[in-house]
Amino acid sequence: MSHKLNQIFSALADPTRRDILMMLLEDDMAVTDIADPFDMSLAAISKHLIVLANAGLIAQERRGRVKWCKLDTEGMNAAFVWIQSFGQLDPINLESLEEFLAKEHLLQQSDLV
Amino acid sequence: MSHKLNQIFSALADPTRRDILMMLLEDDMAVTDIADPFDMSLAAISKHLIVLANAGLIAQERRGRVKWCKLDTEGMNAAFVWIQSFGQLDPINLESLEEFLAKEHLLQQSDLV
DNA sequence: ATATTATTCAACTAAATGGTTGAATAAAGT
DNA sequence: ACTTTATTCAACCATTTAGTTGAATAATAT
C-alpha cells in the first residue's frame, strides 16, 4: 500500500505528468498526440506514461498500432484518500462533515471513506 | 505555483516523510524526538525535515537549542485542492456535496472551497 | 513488397535523491 | 570553564530520475 503511495505521489511530483493527466481529463488520447504539445522526445513522454500507468493514474490499452491512454481513478483516489484521512484541511473539514452526514443519515456509513 | 506542487508531491512521495507528518498529527515535536523511532541518522531526518519545510508541509521554529516542528496546513491544502479540482474522485463527490450543503444552508458559501 | 506511422527499447548522460560519517555550531547544565 | 545536548554542515557515495539518440518492433496504408 505504502509503496503504491510512493509511486503515486512521485508520479504527481512532475509537472509534465500532471499536464498529461489534465489533458486526459478532456478525452482519451494516443501516445503521439499526448507528446505533441511537449518540447520533448516521444521516448521521454512514453516513459512518463509508464510511470503514470505504474502508479495507477492512467490505463493504457493497445488497439492496433495505437496505444490509447485514459485516466484511471484508482491512483488519484488513493492519494485523495490519504490526504483526506490526514485531516487538518482548511477548505472543508471532512472529518466533521462525515460525522455530520452520518448523524443526519444523509449518506450510509459505507458511502464514506 | 506549479513548482510548489512539485515540491509538495515529491515531499509526500517518501514514506519516512509521510510517517513524520503522521507523527506531527499527535503533537509538535523536536528534531531529535522525531528521529528517535527511525533507523536512520539524525542528519538524514534533519534533511527530510528541510524538504518538508520547503514544501510548506511543516513549520520549524527554534526555541533555545531545540527546533520545534509542527504541521503547516499550507502544503497539504495545496495538494488537496489540486487533486480536488482534478475531480474524478470516487469516495465523496465534493462538487455535489458542496452544492448540496450550499442549498441546505448548512454552511455558508465562504466556508467551502 | 515497401513505406509510413506508432511506440518502445537500449545505451548513454547529467542531475537529483537519500543515505552515510565526522566535524562544526550553538545553547544549556554542572 | 567544561561537558552534554540539539541540530546542521560538508564531503562523499550509490541509486534513481529525466532527458537524449538511434535502432527495433509492429501494425497499417499504398
GROMACS .gro file of N, CA and C (backbone and C1' of nucleotides) in nm, chain C residues 1-27:
model
  189
  227DA       P    1   0.585  -1.055  -5.096
  227DA     O5'    2   0.630  -0.944  -5.204
  227DA     C5'    3   0.767  -0.907  -5.199
  227DA     C4'    4   0.775  -0.761  -5.226
  227DA     C3'    5   0.872  -0.687  -5.134
  227DA     O3'    6   0.941  -0.593  -5.217
  227DA     C1'    7   0.657  -0.591  -5.114
  228DT       P    8   1.069  -0.514  -5.156
  228DT     O5'    9   0.998  -0.380  -5.110
  228DT     C5'   10   0.915  -0.310  -5.203
  228DT     C4'   11   0.869  -0.179  -5.140
  228DT     C3'   12   0.967  -0.117  -5.042
  228DT     O3'   13   0.980   0.020  -5.073
  228DT     C1'   14   0.755  -0.143  -4.939
  229DA       P   15   1.077   0.119  -4.989
  229DA     O5'   16   0.968   0.213  -4.923
  229DA     C5'   17   0.858   0.258  -5.003
  229DA     C4'   18   0.759   0.330  -4.914
  229DA     C3'   19   0.823   0.425  -4.813
  229DA     O3'   20   0.743   0.542  -4.808
  229DA     C1'   21   0.692   0.265  -4.699
  230DT       P   22   0.788   0.671  -4.724
  230DT     O5'   23   0.676   0.670  -4.610
  230DT     C5'   24   0.538   0.654  -4.647
  230DT     C4'   25   0.456   0.634  -4.520
  230DT     C3'   26   0.493   0.728  -4.405
  230DT     O3'   27   0.373   0.789  -4.363
  230DT     C1'   28   0.485   0.503  -4.330
  231DT       P   29   0.367   0.904  -4.253
  231DT     O5'   30   0.318   0.822  -4.126
  231DT     C5'   31   0.194   0.750  -4.133
  231DT     C4'   32   0.174   0.676  -4.002
  231DT     C3'   33   0.206   0.760  -3.878
  231DT     O3'   34   0.094   0.750  -3.790
  231DT     C1'   35   0.320   0.553  -3.870
  232DA       P   36   0.088   0.815  -3.647
  232DA     O5'   37   0.131   0.692  -3.558
  232DA     C5'   38   0.040   0.585  -3.537
  232DA     C4'   39   0.091   0.498  -3.424
  232DA     C3'   40   0.131   0.578  -3.299
  232DA     O3'   41   0.068   0.518  -3.186
  232DA     C1'   42   0.311   0.441  -3.368
  233DT       P   43   0.082   0.585  -3.041
  233DT     O5'   44   0.208   0.507  -2.985
  233DT     C5'   45   0.197   0.364  -2.969
  233DT     C4'   46   0.332   0.303  -2.942
  233DT     C3'   47   0.403   0.356  -2.817
  233DT     O3'   48   0.380   0.264  -2.712
  233DT     C1'   49   0.551   0.303  -2.997
  234DT       P   50   0.449   0.280  -2.568
  234DT     O5'   51   0.586   0.199  -2.587
  234DT     C5'   52   0.580   0.065  -2.632
  234DT     C4'   53   0.721   0.016  -2.659
  234DT     C3'   54   0.813   0.020  -2.538
  234DT     O3'   55   0.859  -0.112  -2.518
  234DT     C1'   56   0.919   0.111  -2.730
  235DC       P   57   0.949  -0.153  -2.391
  235DC     O5'   58   1.096  -0.160  -2.456
  235DC     C5'   59   1.114  -0.239  -2.573
  235DC     C4'   60   1.260  -0.236  -2.614
  235DC     C3'   61   1.358  -0.237  -2.497
  235DC     O3'   62   1.462  -0.329  -2.529
  235DC     C1'   63   1.398  -0.049  -2.633
  236DA       P   64   1.562  -0.380  -2.415
  236DA     O5'   65   1.700  -0.313  -2.457
  236DA     C5'   66   1.726  -0.284  -2.594
  236DA     C4'   67   1.857  -0.208  -2.603
  236DA     C3'   68   1.940  -0.211  -2.475
  236DA     O3'   69   2.076  -0.216  -2.512
  236DA     C1'   70   1.885   0.012  -2.527
  237DA       P   71   2.190  -0.241  -2.400
  237DA     O5'   72   2.283  -0.114  -2.418
  237DA     C5'   73   2.302  -0.057  -2.549
  237DA     C4'   74   2.349   0.085  -2.532
  237DA     C3'   75   2.436   0.108  -2.408
  237DA     O3'   76   2.553   0.177  -2.446
  237DA     C1'   77   2.260   0.265  -2.414
  238DC       P   78   2.670   0.204  -2.338
  238DC     O5'   79   2.650   0.357  -2.302
  238DC     C5'   80   2.653   0.454  -2.407
  238DC     C4'   81   2.586   0.581  -2.361
  238DC     C3'   82   2.646   0.643  -2.235
  238DC     O3'   83   2.742   0.742  -2.271
  238DC     C1'   84   2.408   0.668  -2.252
  239DT       P   85   2.823   0.821  -2.155
  239DT     O5'   86   2.727   0.940  -2.113
  239DT     C5'   87   2.685   1.037  -2.210
  239DT     C4'   88   2.600   1.141  -2.138
  239DT     C3'   89   2.665   1.192  -2.011
  239DT     O3'   90   2.679   1.333  -2.020
  239DT     C1'   91   2.440   1.125  -1.972
  240DA       P   92   2.755   1.414  -1.904
  240DA     O5'   93   2.634   1.486  -1.829
  240DA     C5'   94   2.528   1.545  -1.905
  240DA     C4'   95   2.430   1.607  -1.809
  240DA     C3'   96   2.496   1.672  -1.687
  240DA     O3'   97   2.425   1.790  -1.654
  240DA     C1'   98   2.362   1.488  -1.618
  241DA       P   99   2.458   1.873  -1.520
  241DA     O5'  100   2.337   1.829  -1.426
  241DA     C5'  101   2.203   1.831  -1.478
  241DA     C4'  102   2.110   1.778  -1.372
  241DA     C3'  103   2.135   1.835  -1.232
  241DA     O3'  104   2.010   1.871  -1.178
  241DA     C1'  105   2.141   1.600  -1.224
  242DA       P  106   1.993   1.937  -1.034
  242DA     O5'  107   1.917   1.819  -0.959
  242DA     C5'  108   1.803   1.760  -1.023
  242DA     C4'  109   1.751   1.648  -0.937
  242DA     C3'  110   1.737   1.683  -0.789
  242DA     O3'  111   1.615   1.626  -0.745
  242DA     C1'  112   1.877   1.495  -0.814
  243DT       P  113   1.569   1.642  -0.590
  243DT     O5'  114   1.606   1.498  -0.533
  243DT     C5'  115   1.550   1.382  -0.596
  243DT     C4'  116   1.587   1.261  -0.512
  243DT     C3'  117   1.571   1.283  -0.362
  243DT     O3'  118   1.494   1.176  -0.311
  243DT     C1'  119   1.787   1.200  -0.411
  244DG       P  120   1.436   1.177  -0.165
  244DG     O5'  121   1.535   1.078  -0.092
  244DG     C5'  122   1.547   0.944  -0.137
  244DG     C4'  123   1.649   0.874  -0.052
  244DG     C3'  124   1.640   0.910   0.097
  244DG     O3'  125   1.657   0.792   0.173
  244DG     C1'  126   1.854   0.960   0.015
  245DG       P  127   1.633   0.798   0.332
  245DG     O5'  128   1.782   0.792   0.388
  245DG     C5'  129   1.845   0.670   0.405
  245DG     C4'  130   1.994   0.677   0.378
  245DG     C3'  131   2.081   0.728   0.494
  245DG     O3'  132   2.093   0.631   0.595
  245DG     C1'  133   2.167   0.792   0.280
  246DT       P  134   2.158   0.671   0.735
  246DT     O5'  135   2.316   0.676   0.705
  246DT     C5'  136   2.382   0.561   0.651
  246DT     C4'  137   2.527   0.597   0.621
  246DT     C3'  138   2.600   0.658   0.739
  246DT     O3'  139   2.667   0.557   0.813
  246DT     C1'  140   2.638   0.785   0.540
  247DT       P  141   2.716   0.587   0.960
  247DT     O5'  142   2.838   0.688   0.938
  247DT     C5'  143   2.956   0.643   0.871
  247DT     C4'  144   3.054   0.758   0.864
  247DT     C3'  145   3.093   0.813   1.001
  247DT     O3'  146   3.233   0.798   1.021
  247DT     C1'  147   3.020   0.990   0.855
  248DG       P  148   3.297   0.832   1.161
  248DG     O5'  149   3.337   0.985   1.146
  248DG     C5'  150   3.416   1.025   1.034
  248DG     C4'  151   3.441   1.175   1.044
  248DG     C3'  152   3.474   1.222   1.187
  248DG     O3'  153   3.568   1.328   1.179
  248DG     C1'  154   3.279   1.330   1.112
  249DA       P  155   3.621   1.403   1.310
  249DA     O5'  156   3.579   1.554   1.279
  249DA     C5'  157   3.610   1.608   1.149
  249DA     C4'  158   3.536   1.739   1.132
  249DA     C3'  159   3.560   1.839   1.245
  249DA     O3'  160   3.578   1.967   1.188
  249DA     C1'  161   3.329   1.799   1.223
  250DA       P  162   3.589   2.101   1.276
  250DA     O5'  163   3.442   2.159   1.269
  250DA     C5'  164   3.396   2.220   1.149
  250DA     C4'  165   3.265   2.291   1.178
  250DA     C3'  166   3.275   2.398   1.286
  250DA     O3'  167   3.208   2.514   1.240
  250DA     C1'  168   3.105   2.243   1.340
  251DT       P  169   3.225   2.653   1.317
  251DT     O5'  170   3.083   2.671   1.386
  251DT     C5'  171   2.966   2.671   1.304
  251DT     C4'  172   2.846   2.656   1.393
  251DT     C3'  173   2.838   2.758   1.507
  251DT     O3'  174   2.717   2.826   1.494
  251DT     C1'  175   2.789   2.541   1.582
  252DA       P  176   2.696   2.974   1.561
  252DA     O5'  177   2.578   2.945   1.662
  252DA     C5'  178   2.483   2.842   1.637
  252DA     C4'  179   2.423   2.797   1.767
  252DA     C3'  180   2.443   2.894   1.884
  252DA     O3'  181   2.320   2.899   1.951
  252DA     C1'  182   2.511   2.682   1.948
  253DA       P  183   2.277   3.033   2.032
  253DA     O5'  184   2.201   2.970   2.156
  253DA     C5'  185   2.100   2.872   2.130
  253DA     C4'  186   2.101   2.773   2.243
  253DA     C3'  187   2.095   2.836   2.382
  253DA     O3'  188   1.978   2.790   2.445
  253DA     C1'  189   2.261   2.667   2.370
   0.00000   0.00000   0.00000
